Amino acid sequence: MRTDGYQLGAEPAAPEAYERKVIKEKLTEFRRFITGIVAPHAAAHPGGKWVRHICRVADGARPGLLL
């Protein structure tokens, strides 16, 4: 457990570089999830309650993900 948080130093470049790296990884993971899992599921079951829900959630999150 990190009791003092991450030790990235006082320079803003270090945490920013780390944050950009993590965000890029998570966005890639999310895009792969959407294209590899959600899109085929939505194509196979377009009227499904869960499909409609997950598509609404993804659509709502989209503006925040456009970095």
PDB file of C-alpha atoms in Angstrom:
ATOM      1  CA  MET A   1       0.000   0.000   0.000  1.00  0.00           C
ATOM      2  CA  ARG A   2       1.336   3.426  -0.906  1.00  0.00           C
ATOM      3  CA  THR A   3       0.768   5.604   2.137  1.00  0.00           C
ATOM      4  CA  ASP A   4       2.418   8.654   0.576  1.00  0.00           C
ATOM      5  CA  GLY A   5       0.879   8.313  -2.890  1.00  0.00           C
ATOM      6  CA  TYR A   6       2.883   7.931  -6.059  1.00  0.00           C
ATOM      7  CA  GLN A   7       6.267   9.592  -5.898  1.00  0.00           C
ATOM      8  CA  LEU A   8       6.514  11.263  -9.302  1.00  0.00           C
ATOM      9  CA  GLY A   9       8.381  14.374  -8.235  1.00  0.00           C
ATOM     10  CA  ALA A  10       7.471  18.042  -8.145  1.00  0.00           C
ATOM     11  CA  GLU A  11       7.845  18.656 -11.878  1.00  0.00           C
ATOM     12  CA  PRO A  12       4.467  18.605 -13.643  1.00  0.00           C
ATOM     13  CA  ALA A  13       5.937  16.775 -16.658  1.00  0.00           C
ATOM     14  CA  ALA A  14       6.373  13.462 -14.800  1.00  0.00           C
ATOM     15  CA  PRO A  15       2.787  12.995 -13.590  1.00  0.00           C
ATOM     16  CA  GLU A  16       1.451  14.341 -16.883  1.00  0.00           C
ATOM     17  CA  ALA A  17       3.484  11.817 -18.881  1.00  0.00           C
ATOM     18  CA  TYR A  18       2.295   9.014 -16.603  1.00  0.00           C
ATOM     19  CA  GLU A  19      -1.342  10.160 -16.823  1.00  0.00           C
ATOM     20  CA  ARG A  20      -1.168  10.359 -20.620  1.00  0.00           C
ATOM     21  CA  LYS A  21       0.302   6.854 -20.783  1.00  0.00           C
ATOM     22  CA  VAL A  22      -2.389   5.376 -18.530  1.00  0.00           C
ATOM     23  CA  ILE A  23      -5.220   7.187 -20.326  1.00  0.00           C
ATOM     24  CA  LYS A  24      -3.923   6.020 -23.707  1.00  0.00           C
ATOM     25  CA  GLU A  25      -3.802   2.412 -22.451  1.00  0.00           C
ATOM     26  CA  LYS A  26      -7.312   2.589 -20.978  1.00  0.00           C
ATOM     27  CA  LEU A  27      -8.776   4.210 -24.104  1.00  0.00           C
ATOM     28  CA  THR A  28      -7.199   1.493 -26.250  1.00  0.00           C
ATOM     29  CA  GLU A  29      -8.623  -1.155 -23.928  1.00  0.00           C
ATOM     30  CA  PHE A  30     -12.077   0.482 -24.044  1.00  0.00           C
ATOM     31  CA  ARG A  31     -12.031   0.815 -27.845  1.00  0.00           C
ATOM     32  CA  ARG A  32     -11.097  -2.848 -28.209  1.00  0.00           C
ATOM     33  CA  PHE A  33     -13.911  -3.791 -25.835  1.00  0.00           C
ATOM     34  CA  ILE A  34     -16.415  -1.777 -27.876  1.00  0.00           C
ATOM     35  CA  THR A  35     -15.258  -3.050 -31.271  1.00  0.00           C
ATOM     36  CA  GLY A  36     -14.562  -6.635 -30.223  1.00  0.00           C
ATOM     37  CA  ILE A  37     -17.382  -7.348 -27.770  1.00  0.00           C
ATOM     38  CA  VAL A  38     -20.115  -4.721 -27.728  1.00  0.00           C
ATOM     39  CA  ALA A  39     -20.406  -4.091 -31.487  1.00  0.00           C
ATOM     40  CA  PRO A  40     -20.767  -7.781 -32.442  1.00  0.00           C
ATOM     41  CA  HIS A  41     -23.235  -8.289 -29.582  1.00  0.00           C
ATOM     42  CA  ALA A  42     -25.240  -5.263 -30.711  1.00  0.00           C
ATOM     43  CA  ALA A  43     -25.245  -6.542 -34.301  1.00  0.00           C
ATOM     44  CA  ALA A  44     -26.483  -9.960 -33.192  1.00  0.00           C
ATOM     45  CA  HIS A  45     -29.115  -8.642 -30.761  1.00  0.00           C
ATOM     46  CA  PRO A  46     -29.996  -5.071 -31.792  1.00  0.00           C
ATOM     47  CA  GLY A  47     -33.183  -4.923 -29.748  1.00  0.00           C
ATOM     48  CA  GLY A  48     -31.759  -6.375 -26.552  1.00  0.00           C
ATOM     49  CA  LYS A  49     -32.297  -4.422 -23.353  1.00  0.00           C
ATOM     50  CA  TRP A  50     -28.653  -4.780 -22.268  1.00  0.00           C
ATOM     51  CA  VAL A  51     -27.387  -3.832 -25.743  1.00  0.00           C
ATOM     52  CA  ARG A  52     -29.482  -0.656 -25.717  1.00  0.00           C
ATOM     53  CA  HIS A  53     -28.224   0.170 -22.229  1.00  0.00           C
ATOM     54  CA  ILE A  54     -24.516  -0.370 -22.938  1.00  0.00           C
ATOM     55  CA  CYS A  55     -24.785   1.594 -26.189  1.00  0.00           C
ATOM     56  CA  ARG A  56     -26.398   4.523 -24.332  1.00  0.00           C
ATOM     57  CA  VAL A  57     -23.639   4.401 -21.725  1.00  0.00           C
ATOM     58  CA  ALA A  58     -20.945   4.336 -24.414  1.00  0.00           C
ATOM     59  CA  ASP A  59     -22.613   7.189 -26.314  1.00  0.00           C
ATOM     60  CA  GLY A  60     -22.785   9.231 -23.116  1.00  0.00           C
ATOM     61  CA  ALA A  61     -19.117   8.625 -22.366  1.00  0.00           C
ATOM     62  CA  ARG A  62     -17.925   9.393 -25.903  1.00  0.00           C
ATOM     63  CA  PRO A  63     -17.533  13.207 -25.555  1.00  0.00           C
ATOM     64  CA  GLY A  64     -15.384  12.781 -22.469  1.00  0.00           C
ATOM     65  CA  LEU A  65     -13.179  10.237 -24.203  1.00  0.00           C
ATOM     66  CA  LEU A  66     -12.344  12.435 -27.171  1.00  0.00           C
ATOM     67  CA  LEU A  67      -9.034  13.764 -25.920  1.00  0.00           C
TER      68      LEU A  67
END
